[in-house]
PDB file of C-alpha atoms and ligand atoms in Angstrom:
ATOM      1  CA  MET R 900       1.288  -7.639 -27.686  1.00 91.00           C
ATOM      2  CA  ARG R 901       0.685  -7.481 -23.926  1.00 96.00           C
ATOM      3  CA  ASN R 902      -1.523  -5.173 -21.884  1.00 98.00           C
ATOM      4  CA  TYR R 903      -0.075  -3.486 -18.834  1.00 98.00           C
ATOM      5  CA  PHE R 904      -1.407  -1.206 -16.128  1.00 98.00           C
ATOM      6  CA  ILE R 905       1.163   0.845 -14.233  1.00 99.00           C
ATOM      7  CA  ALA R 906      -0.387   2.463 -11.158  1.00 99.00           C
ATOM      8  CA  GLY R 907       1.155   4.825  -8.631  1.00 99.00           C
ATOM      9  CA  ASN R 908      -0.287   4.785  -5.099  1.00 98.00           C
ATOM     10  CA  TRP R 909       0.829   8.007  -3.453  1.00 98.00           C
ATOM     11  CA  LYS R 910      -0.723   7.055  -0.090  1.00 98.00           C
ATOM     12  CA  MET R 911      -0.824   9.924   2.448  1.00 98.00           C
ATOM     13  CA  ASN R 912       1.939  11.886   0.734  1.00 98.00           C
ATOM     14  CA  THR R 913       1.988  15.206  -1.159  1.00 98.00           C
ATOM     15  CA  THR R 914       0.163  18.423  -0.380  1.00 98.00           C
ATOM     16  CA  LEU R 915      -1.979  19.848  -3.211  1.00 98.00           C
ATOM     17  CA  PRO R 916       0.834  21.939  -4.788  1.00 98.00           C
ATOM     18  CA  LYS R 917       3.287  19.012  -4.552  1.00 98.00           C
ATOM     19  CA  ALA R 918       0.734  16.618  -6.024  1.00 98.00           C
ATOM     20  CA  GLU R 919       0.063  18.916  -8.976  1.00 98.00           C
ATOM     21  CA  GLN R 920       3.796  19.335  -9.538  1.00 98.00           C
ATOM     22  CA  LEU R 921       4.470  15.584  -9.436  1.00 99.00           C
ATOM     23  CA  ALA R 922       1.522  14.929 -11.746  1.00 98.00           C
ATOM     24  CA  ALA R 923       2.804  17.546 -14.200  1.00 98.00           C
ATOM     25  CA  GLN R 924       6.237  15.889 -14.272  1.00 98.00           C
ATOM     26  CA  ILE R 925       4.665  12.480 -14.897  1.00 99.00           C
ATOM     27  CA  VAL R 926       2.353  13.842 -17.596  1.00 98.00           C
ATOM     28  CA  GLN R 927       5.259  15.495 -19.356  1.00 98.00           C
ATOM     29  CA  GLY R 928       7.385  12.352 -19.195  1.00 98.00           C
ATOM     30  CA  VAL R 929       4.536  10.220 -20.527  1.00 98.00           C
ATOM     31  CA  GLU R 930       3.969  12.656 -23.374  1.00 98.00           C
ATOM     32  CA  GLU R 931       7.634  12.385 -24.321  1.00 98.00           C
ATOM     33  CA  LEU R 932       7.582   8.583 -24.064  1.00 98.00           C
ATOM     34  CA  GLN R 933       4.330   8.146 -26.001  1.00 98.00           C
ATOM     35  CA  PRO R 934       3.563   4.686 -24.605  1.00 98.00           C
ATOM     36  CA  LEU R 935       1.699   2.205 -26.776  1.00 98.00           C
ATOM     37  CA  PRO R 936      -2.093   2.133 -26.330  1.00 98.00           C
ATOM     38  CA  GLN R 937      -1.926  -1.183 -24.462  1.00 98.00           C
ATOM     39  CA  VAL R 938      -0.070   0.464 -21.578  1.00 98.00           C
ATOM     40  CA  ARG R 939      -2.544   2.010 -19.138  1.00 98.00           C
ATOM     41  CA  ILE R 940      -1.181   4.505 -16.626  1.00 98.00           C
ATOM     42  CA  GLY R 941      -2.831   5.668 -13.415  1.00 98.00           C
ATOM     43  CA  ILE R 942      -1.872   7.845 -10.483  1.00 99.00           C
ATOM     44  CA  PHE R 943      -3.689   7.641  -7.148  1.00 99.00           C
ATOM     45  CA  PRO R 944      -3.152  10.840  -5.154  1.00 98.00           C
ATOM     46  CA  PRO R 945      -4.854  11.671  -1.839  1.00 98.00           C
ATOM     47  CA  PHE R 946      -8.538  12.650  -2.149  1.00 98.00           C
ATOM     48  CA  ILE R 947      -7.843  16.317  -1.605  1.00 98.00           C
ATOM     49  CA  SER R 948      -5.608  16.486  -4.677  1.00 98.00           C
ATOM     50  CA  LEU R 949      -7.787  14.499  -7.074  1.00 98.00           C
ATOM     51  CA  ALA R 950      -9.454  17.473  -8.750  1.00 98.00           C
ATOM     52  CA  GLY R 951      -6.191  19.403  -9.092  1.00 98.00           C
ATOM     53  CA  VAL R 952      -4.317  16.420 -10.462  1.00 98.00           C
ATOM     54  CA  HIS R 953      -7.142  15.690 -12.873  1.00 98.00           C
ATOM     55  CA  THR R 954      -6.885  19.226 -14.237  1.00 98.00           C
ATOM     56  CA  VAL R 955      -3.181  18.635 -14.876  1.00 98.00           C
ATOM     57  CA  SER R 956      -3.774  15.281 -16.578  1.00 98.00           C
ATOM     58  CA  THR R 957      -6.956  15.955 -18.580  1.00 98.00           C
ATOM     59  CA  ASN R 958      -6.658  14.787 -22.201  1.00 97.00           C
ATOM     60  CA  THR R 959      -3.448  12.903 -21.511  1.00 98.00           C
ATOM     61  CA  ARG R 960      -2.667   9.204 -21.133  1.00 98.00           C
ATOM     62  CA  VAL R 961      -2.410   9.565 -17.359  1.00 98.00           C
ATOM     63  CA  GLU R 962      -5.590   8.515 -15.532  1.00 98.00           C
ATOM     64  CA  VAL R 963      -6.451   9.572 -12.019  1.00 98.00           C
ATOM     65  CA  GLY R 964      -7.719   7.203  -9.361  1.00 98.00           C
ATOM     66  CA  ALA R 965      -8.592   7.292  -5.676  1.00 98.00           C
ATOM     67  CA  GLN R 966      -7.103   5.240  -2.859  1.00 98.00           C
ATOM     68  CA  ASN R 967     -10.416   4.317  -1.225  1.00 98.00           C
ATOM     69  CA  CYS R 968     -14.135   5.048  -1.319  1.00 98.00           C
ATOM     70  CA  SER R 969     -17.290   4.560   0.687  1.00 98.00           C
ATOM     71  CA  ASN R 970     -19.519   1.518   0.333  1.00 98.00           C
ATOM     72  CA  GLU R 971     -22.512   3.846   0.703  1.00 98.00           C
ATOM     73  CA  LEU R 972     -24.194   5.876  -2.006  1.00 97.00           C
ATOM     74  CA  SER R 973     -24.552   9.199  -0.141  1.00 98.00           C
ATOM     75  CA  GLY R 974     -25.858  10.658   3.084  1.00 98.00           C
ATOM     76  CA  ALA R 975     -24.892  10.851   6.741  1.00 98.00           C
ATOM     77  CA  PHE R 976     -21.435   9.255   6.611  1.00 98.00           C
ATOM     78  CA  THR R 977     -19.164  11.951   7.980  1.00 98.00           C
ATOM     79  CA  GLY R 978     -15.703  11.972   6.469  1.00 98.00           C
ATOM     80  CA  GLU R 979     -16.493   9.496   3.701  1.00 98.00           C
ATOM     81  CA  ILE R 980     -16.082   9.957  -0.059  1.00 98.00           C
ATOM     82  CA  SER R 981     -18.592   8.453  -2.484  1.00 98.00           C
ATOM     83  CA  VAL R 982     -18.219   6.902  -5.909  1.00 98.00           C
ATOM     84  CA  ASP R 983     -20.228   9.770  -7.441  1.00 98.00           C
ATOM     85  CA  MET R 984     -17.837  12.281  -5.909  1.00 98.00           C
ATOM     86  CA  LEU R 985     -14.867  10.444  -7.384  1.00 98.00           C
ATOM     87  CA  GLN R 986     -16.506  10.367 -10.799  1.00 98.00           C
ATOM     88  CA  SER R 987     -17.253  14.076 -10.592  1.00 98.00           C
ATOM     89  CA  VAL R 988     -13.537  14.901 -10.319  1.00 98.00           C
ATOM     90  CA  GLY R 989     -12.542  12.689 -13.218  1.00 98.00           C
ATOM     91  CA  CYS R 990     -11.475   9.476 -11.478  1.00 98.00           C
ATOM     92  CA  THR R 991     -11.458   6.326 -13.577  1.00 98.00           C
ATOM     93  CA  ALA R 992     -10.257   3.835 -10.960  1.00 98.00           C
ATOM     94  CA  VAL R 993     -10.236   3.262  -7.218  1.00 98.00           C
ATOM     95  CA  LEU R 994      -8.128   1.068  -4.931  1.00 98.00           C
ATOM     96  CA  ILE R 995     -10.193  -1.159  -2.672  1.00 98.00           C
ATOM     97  CA  GLY R 996      -8.925  -3.198   0.259  1.00 98.00           C
ATOM     98  CA  HIS R 997      -5.328  -2.025   0.311  1.00 98.00           C
ATOM     99  CA  SER R 998      -3.488  -3.908   3.059  1.00 98.00           C
ATOM    100  CA  GLU R 999      -3.098  -0.674   5.025  1.00 98.00           C
ATOM    101  CA  ARG R1000      -6.895  -0.332   5.024  1.00 98.00           C
ATOM    102  CA  ARG R1001      -7.322  -3.973   5.987  1.00 98.00           C
ATOM    103  CA  THR R1002      -4.707  -3.887   8.753  1.00 96.00           C
ATOM    104  CA  ILE R1003      -4.882  -0.403  10.249  1.00 98.00           C
ATOM    105  CA  TYR R1004      -8.565   0.324   9.632  1.00 98.00           C
ATOM    106  CA  LYS R1005      -9.748  -3.259  10.090  1.00 98.00           C
ATOM    107  CA  GLU R1006     -11.596  -3.507   6.790  1.00 98.00           C
ATOM    108  CA  SER R1007     -13.021  -7.019   6.451  1.00 98.00           C
ATOM    109  CA  ASN R1008     -13.445  -9.035   3.263  1.00 98.00           C
ATOM    110  CA  GLU R1009     -17.204  -8.504   3.615  1.00 98.00           C
ATOM    111  CA  PHE R1010     -16.841  -4.724   3.886  1.00 98.00           C
ATOM    112  CA  ILE R1011     -14.425  -4.705   0.963  1.00 98.00           C
ATOM    113  CA  ALA R1012     -16.931  -6.727  -1.090  1.00 98.00           C
ATOM    114  CA  SER R1013     -19.589  -4.091  -0.427  1.00 98.00           C
ATOM    115  CA  LYS R1014     -17.235  -1.381  -1.683  1.00 98.00           C
ATOM    116  CA  VAL R1015     -16.416  -3.351  -4.821  1.00 98.00           C
ATOM    117  CA  GLN R1016     -20.150  -3.776  -5.473  1.00 98.00           C
ATOM    118  CA  ARG R1017     -20.668  -0.046  -5.070  1.00 98.00           C
ATOM    119  CA  VAL R1018     -17.827   0.750  -7.459  1.00 98.00           C
ATOM    120  CA  LEU R1019     -19.043  -1.740 -10.045  1.00 98.00           C
ATOM    121  CA  ALA R1020     -22.471  -0.130  -9.982  1.00 96.00           C
ATOM    122  CA  SER R1021     -20.717   2.821 -11.619  1.00 90.00           C
ATOM    123  CA  SER R1022     -19.903   2.180 -15.246  1.00 89.00           C
ATOM    124  CA  VAL R1023     -16.977   4.610 -15.129  1.00 93.00           C
ATOM    125  CA  LEU R1024     -14.758   3.432 -12.267  1.00 97.00           C
ATOM    126  CA  THR R1025     -12.542   0.352 -12.319  1.00 98.00           C
ATOM    127  CA  PRO R1026     -12.049  -1.269  -8.904  1.00 98.00           C
ATOM    128  CA  VAL R1027      -8.471  -2.296  -8.165  1.00 98.00           C
ATOM    129  CA  LEU R1028      -8.945  -4.989  -5.532  1.00 98.00           C
ATOM    130  CA  CYS R1029      -5.835  -5.404  -3.378  1.00 98.00           C
ATOM    131  CA  ILE R1030      -5.110  -8.796  -1.850  1.00 98.00           C
ATOM    132  CA  GLY R1031      -2.095 -10.410  -0.216  1.00 98.00           C
ATOM    133  CA  GLU R1032      -0.810 -12.423   2.691  1.00 98.00           C
ATOM    134  CA  THR R1033       1.187 -11.300   5.727  1.00 97.00           C
ATOM    135  CA  LEU R1034       4.615 -12.675   6.530  1.00 97.00           C
ATOM    136  CA  SER R1035       3.328 -14.954   9.281  1.00 98.00           C
ATOM    137  CA  GLN R1036       0.592 -16.283   6.999  1.00 98.00           C
ATOM    138  CA  ARG R1037       3.239 -17.088   4.383  1.00 98.00           C
ATOM    139  CA  GLN R1038       5.491 -18.713   6.950  1.00 98.00           C
ATOM    140  CA  ASN R1039       2.567 -20.800   8.195  1.00 98.00           C
ATOM    141  CA  ASN R1040       1.753 -21.977   4.671  1.00 98.00           C
ATOM    142  CA  GLN R1041      -1.548 -20.098   4.654  1.00 98.00           C
ATOM    143  CA  THR R1042      -0.855 -17.973   1.572  1.00 98.00           C
ATOM    144  CA  TRP R1043      -3.184 -19.838  -0.786  1.00 98.00           C
ATOM    145  CA  ASP R1044      -6.001 -20.018   1.777  1.00 98.00           C
ATOM    146  CA  VAL R1045      -5.739 -16.289   2.446  1.00 98.00           C
ATOM    147  CA  LEU R1046      -5.763 -15.370  -1.241  1.00 98.00           C
ATOM    148  CA  ARG R1047      -8.608 -17.793  -1.932  1.00 98.00           C
ATOM    149  CA  ASN R1048     -10.747 -16.240   0.827  1.00 98.00           C
ATOM    150  CA  GLN R1049      -9.945 -12.689  -0.210  1.00 98.00           C
ATOM    151  CA  ILE R1050     -11.043 -13.500  -3.762  1.00 98.00           C
ATOM    152  CA  ASP R1051     -14.054 -15.694  -2.912  1.00 98.00           C
ATOM    153  CA  ASP R1052     -15.585 -13.258  -0.437  1.00 98.00           C
ATOM    154  CA  VAL R1053     -15.710 -10.588  -3.136  1.00 98.00           C
ATOM    155  CA  TYR R1054     -16.274 -12.523  -6.360  1.00 98.00           C
ATOM    156  CA  SER R1055     -18.991 -14.780  -4.958  1.00 98.00           C
ATOM    157  CA  THR R1056     -21.167 -11.674  -4.448  1.00 97.00           C
ATOM    158  CA  LEU R1057     -20.896 -10.568  -8.073  1.00 98.00           C
ATOM    159  CA  GLU R1058     -22.258 -11.429 -11.459  1.00 97.00           C
ATOM    160  CA  LYS R1059     -19.625 -12.638 -13.899  1.00 97.00           C
ATOM    161  CA  LYS R1060     -19.965  -9.651 -16.232  1.00 97.00           C
ATOM    162  CA  ASP R1061     -19.232  -7.315 -13.315  1.00 97.00           C
ATOM    163  CA  ALA R1062     -16.449  -9.433 -11.837  1.00 98.00           C
ATOM    164  CA  GLU R1063     -14.660  -9.282 -15.186  1.00 98.00           C
ATOM    165  CA  ARG R1064     -14.131  -5.552 -14.698  1.00 98.00           C
ATOM    166  CA  ILE R1065     -12.050  -5.995 -11.541  1.00 98.00           C
ATOM    167  CA  ILE R1066      -8.306  -5.462 -11.619  1.00 98.00           C
ATOM    168  CA  ILE R1067      -6.535  -7.423  -8.882  1.00 99.00           C
ATOM    169  CA  ALA R1068      -3.375  -6.124  -7.246  1.00 99.00           C
ATOM    170  CA  TYR R1069      -1.462  -8.909  -5.501  1.00 98.00           C
ATOM    171  CA  GLU R1070       0.525  -7.201  -2.787  1.00 98.00           C
ATOM    172  CA  PRO R1071       2.236  -9.482  -0.279  1.00 98.00           C
ATOM    173  CA  VAL R1072       2.082  -7.458   2.942  1.00 98.00           C
ATOM    174  CA  TRP R1073       5.687  -8.350   3.808  1.00 98.00           C
ATOM    175  CA  ALA R1074       6.853  -6.707   0.575  1.00 98.00           C
ATOM    176  CA  ILE R1075       5.003  -3.396   0.965  1.00 98.00           C
ATOM    177  CA  GLY R1076       7.299  -0.533   1.853  1.00 96.00           C
ATOM    178  CA  THR R1077      10.028  -2.906   3.045  1.00 97.00           C
ATOM    179  CA  GLY R1078      12.389  -2.735   0.087  1.00 97.00           C
ATOM    180  CA  ILE R1079      12.081  -6.526  -0.141  1.00 97.00           C
ATOM    181  CA  ALA R1080      10.004  -7.306  -3.203  1.00 98.00           C
ATOM    182  CA  ALA R1081       8.764 -10.813  -3.900  1.00 98.00           C
ATOM    183  CA  THR R1082      11.154 -12.564  -6.248  1.00 98.00           C
ATOM    184  CA  PRO R1083       9.839 -12.789  -9.809  1.00 98.00           C
ATOM    185  CA  GLU R1084       9.306 -16.522  -9.209  1.00 98.00           C
ATOM    186  CA  GLU R1085       7.339 -15.951  -5.985  1.00 98.00           C
ATOM    187  CA  ALA R1086       5.238 -13.268  -7.641  1.00 98.00           C
ATOM    188  CA  GLN R1087       4.591 -15.389 -10.727  1.00 98.00           C
ATOM    189  CA  GLU R1088       3.592 -18.377  -8.576  1.00 98.00           C
ATOM    190  CA  ALA R1089       1.032 -16.251  -6.710  1.00 98.00           C
ATOM    191  CA  HIS R1090      -0.279 -14.621  -9.875  1.00 98.00           C
ATOM    192  CA  SER R1091      -0.698 -17.962 -11.546  1.00 98.00           C
ATOM    193  CA  PHE R1092      -2.608 -19.225  -8.495  1.00 98.00           C
ATOM    194  CA  ILE R1093      -4.832 -16.121  -8.510  1.00 98.00           C
ATOM    195  CA  ARG R1094      -5.579 -16.366 -12.235  1.00 98.00           C
ATOM    196  CA  ASN R1095      -6.356 -20.023 -11.926  1.00 98.00           C
ATOM    197  CA  HIS R1096      -8.614 -19.437  -8.940  1.00 98.00           C
ATOM    198  CA  CYS R1097     -10.419 -16.538 -10.649  1.00 98.00           C
ATOM    199  CA  SER R1098     -11.332 -18.859 -13.497  1.00 98.00           C
ATOM    200  CA  ARG R1099     -13.899 -20.444 -11.144  1.00 98.00           C
ATOM    201  CA  PHE R1100     -15.817 -17.192 -11.383  1.00 98.00           C
ATOM    202  CA  LEU R1101     -14.697 -15.863 -14.746  1.00 98.00           C
ATOM    203  CA  GLY R1102     -14.183 -18.987 -16.819  1.00 98.00           C
ATOM    204  CA  VAL R1103     -11.860 -18.426 -19.757  1.00 97.00           C
ATOM    205  CA  ALA R1104     -12.094 -14.658 -19.218  1.00 98.00           C
ATOM    206  CA  ALA R1105      -9.637 -15.157 -16.325  1.00 98.00           C
ATOM    207  CA  GLN R1106      -6.933 -15.354 -18.968  1.00 98.00           C
ATOM    208  CA  ASP R1107      -7.553 -11.673 -19.711  1.00 97.00           C
ATOM    209  CA  ALA R1108      -7.870 -10.534 -16.080  1.00 98.00           C
ATOM    210  CA  MET R1109      -5.436  -7.765 -15.235  1.00 98.00           C
ATOM    211  CA  LEU R1110      -3.292  -8.900 -12.293  1.00 98.00           C
ATOM    212  CA  LEU R1111      -0.881  -6.318 -10.925  1.00 98.00           C
ATOM    213  CA  TYR R1112       2.007  -6.994  -8.583  1.00 98.00           C
ATOM    214  CA  GLY R1113       2.698  -4.549  -5.742  1.00 98.00           C
ATOM    215  CA  GLY R1114       5.303  -4.422  -2.996  1.00 98.00           C
ATOM    216  CA  SER R1115       8.660  -2.648  -3.310  1.00 98.00           C
ATOM    217  CA  VAL R1116       8.540  -2.345  -7.093  1.00 98.00           C
ATOM    218  CA  THR R1117      11.388  -0.148  -8.301  1.00 98.00           C
ATOM    219  CA  ALA R1118      12.803   1.015 -11.619  1.00 98.00           C
ATOM    220  CA  GLU R1119      15.483  -1.629 -11.086  1.00 98.00           C
ATOM    221  CA  ASN R1120      13.324  -4.699 -10.451  1.00 98.00           C
ATOM    222  CA  ALA R1121      10.401  -3.777 -12.751  1.00 98.00           C
ATOM    223  CA  GLN R1122      11.772  -5.603 -15.771  1.00 98.00           C
ATOM    224  CA  SER R1123      12.129  -8.966 -14.020  1.00 98.00           C
ATOM    225  CA  LEU R1124       8.670  -8.730 -12.415  1.00 98.00           C
ATOM    226  CA  LEU R1125       6.753  -7.355 -15.407  1.00 98.00           C
ATOM    227  CA  SER R1126       8.191  -9.940 -17.765  1.00 98.00           C
ATOM    228  CA  GLN R1127       6.523 -12.780 -15.824  1.00 98.00           C
ATOM    229  CA  PRO R1128       3.696 -14.312 -17.856  1.00 98.00           C
ATOM    230  CA  ASP R1129       0.902 -13.697 -15.331  1.00 98.00           C
ATOM    231  CA  ILE R1130       1.952 -10.200 -14.230  1.00 98.00           C
ATOM    232  CA  ASN R1131       0.053  -7.479 -16.096  1.00 98.00           C
ATOM    233  CA  GLY R1132       1.371  -4.440 -14.334  1.00 98.00           C
ATOM    234  CA  ALA R1133       2.389  -2.954 -11.037  1.00 98.00           C
ATOM    235  CA  LEU R1134       0.941  -1.030  -8.119  1.00 99.00           C
ATOM    236  CA  ILE R1135       3.779   1.140  -6.931  1.00 98.00           C
ATOM    237  CA  GLY R1136       4.039   3.058  -3.679  1.00 98.00           C
ATOM    238  CA  GLY R1137       7.382   4.630  -2.785  1.00 98.00           C
ATOM    239  CA  ALA R1138       8.848   4.643  -6.301  1.00 98.00           C
ATOM    240  CA  SER R1139       5.743   6.364  -7.694  1.00 98.00           C
ATOM    241  CA  LEU R1140       6.549   9.477  -5.668  1.00 98.00           C
ATOM    242  CA  LYS R1141       9.625  10.088  -7.816  1.00 98.00           C
ATOM    243  CA  ALA R1142       8.657  11.015 -11.360  1.00 98.00           C
ATOM    244  CA  GLU R1143      11.881   9.696 -12.815  1.00 98.00           C
ATOM    245  CA  ALA R1144      11.544   6.245 -11.213  1.00 98.00           C
ATOM    246  CA  PHE R1145       7.842   5.970 -12.065  1.00 99.00           C
ATOM    247  CA  LEU R1146       8.514   6.968 -15.681  1.00 98.00           C
ATOM    248  CA  ARG R1147      11.257   4.365 -15.966  1.00 98.00           C
ATOM    249  CA  ILE R1148       8.800   1.686 -14.839  1.00 99.00           C
ATOM    250  CA  ILE R1149       6.302   2.888 -17.458  1.00 98.00           C
ATOM    251  CA  ALA R1150       9.055   2.748 -20.086  1.00 98.00           C
ATOM    252  CA  THR R1151       9.886  -0.815 -19.012  1.00 98.00           C
ATOM    253  CA  ALA R1152       6.250  -1.876 -19.379  1.00 98.00           C
ATOM    254  CA  ASN R1153       6.067  -0.131 -22.731  1.00 98.00           C
ATOM    255  CA  ALA R1154       9.089  -2.017 -24.052  1.00 98.00           C
ATOM    256  CA  LEU R1155       7.668  -5.335 -22.804  1.00 98.00           C
ATOM    257  CA  SER R1156       4.213  -4.614 -24.265  1.00 98.00           C
ATOM    258  CA  GLN R1157       5.312  -4.680 -27.905  1.00 93.00           C
TER     259      GLN R1157
HETATM  260  P1  PGA C2397       5.565   0.112  -2.052  1.00 89.11           P
HETATM  261  O1  PGA C2397       3.987   0.172  -1.821  1.00 89.11           O
HETATM  262  O2  PGA C2397       5.813   0.132  -3.534  1.00 89.11           O
HETATM  263  O3  PGA C2397       6.104   1.339  -1.369  1.00 89.11           O
HETATM  264  O4  PGA C2397       6.060  -1.149  -1.430  1.00 89.11           O
HETATM  265  C1  PGA C2397       3.102  -0.544  -2.648  1.00 89.11           C
HETATM  266  C2  PGA C2397       1.680  -0.348  -2.192  1.00 89.11           C
HETATM  267  O5  PGA C2397       1.429  -0.296  -0.990  1.00 89.11           O
HETATM  268  O6  PGA C2397       0.765  -0.249  -3.026  1.00 89.11           O
END
């Protein structure tokens, strides 16, 4: 039996009616599929659709998560969304440090660590910490250093019992939205490195850490990626916007989870 987490990152796509419609299609497909309990499913719509999507998915196997959150508790932070707000609309998870946040919005490892701390202070939300190297970092043989720093700068600020609650999404930047996924061997190599490195903080609990792969996951390549020993799920962008493709990936994980 293997645990999986299949997560759909909708990014800045879907208006509220479209988000509710897509969520309803996914909910219906999941109800028909009846995945095993060890397959966790999450969709991450834009903030504005969280409450609506949660209404559609209440009392189903489909969890709702956010794509970002503030590192602050509350107060004068115009335009920000707090952990409490996310909890109040039924979120159970939140992406932190997605490469688009790191690259476009210049979020540093330190800033990302402060968000993870804030999320972990809530007992309800699971942080999905996104890490990954750029193409030039990979070409310059810096991949392991980059991943090590991205992990250390967050985990070194946490107590072990809290760090154990983190889900990591390994998303090589060169694979995101490019249609060029890491090969299963490349992904497995990175996941094995990450698990091994996390054991410095987690000890044997690193064996149970949920490590998702992200970057051009499709219904077609899901089987080869998800069958790798250190890959516990997927964070899916483009293919999660099509109910049929997303449901096929869930079905693949379900078959592999038995
Ligand atoms: P992609 O995006 O599946 O479209 O490559 C993945 C992500 O950014 O989480």
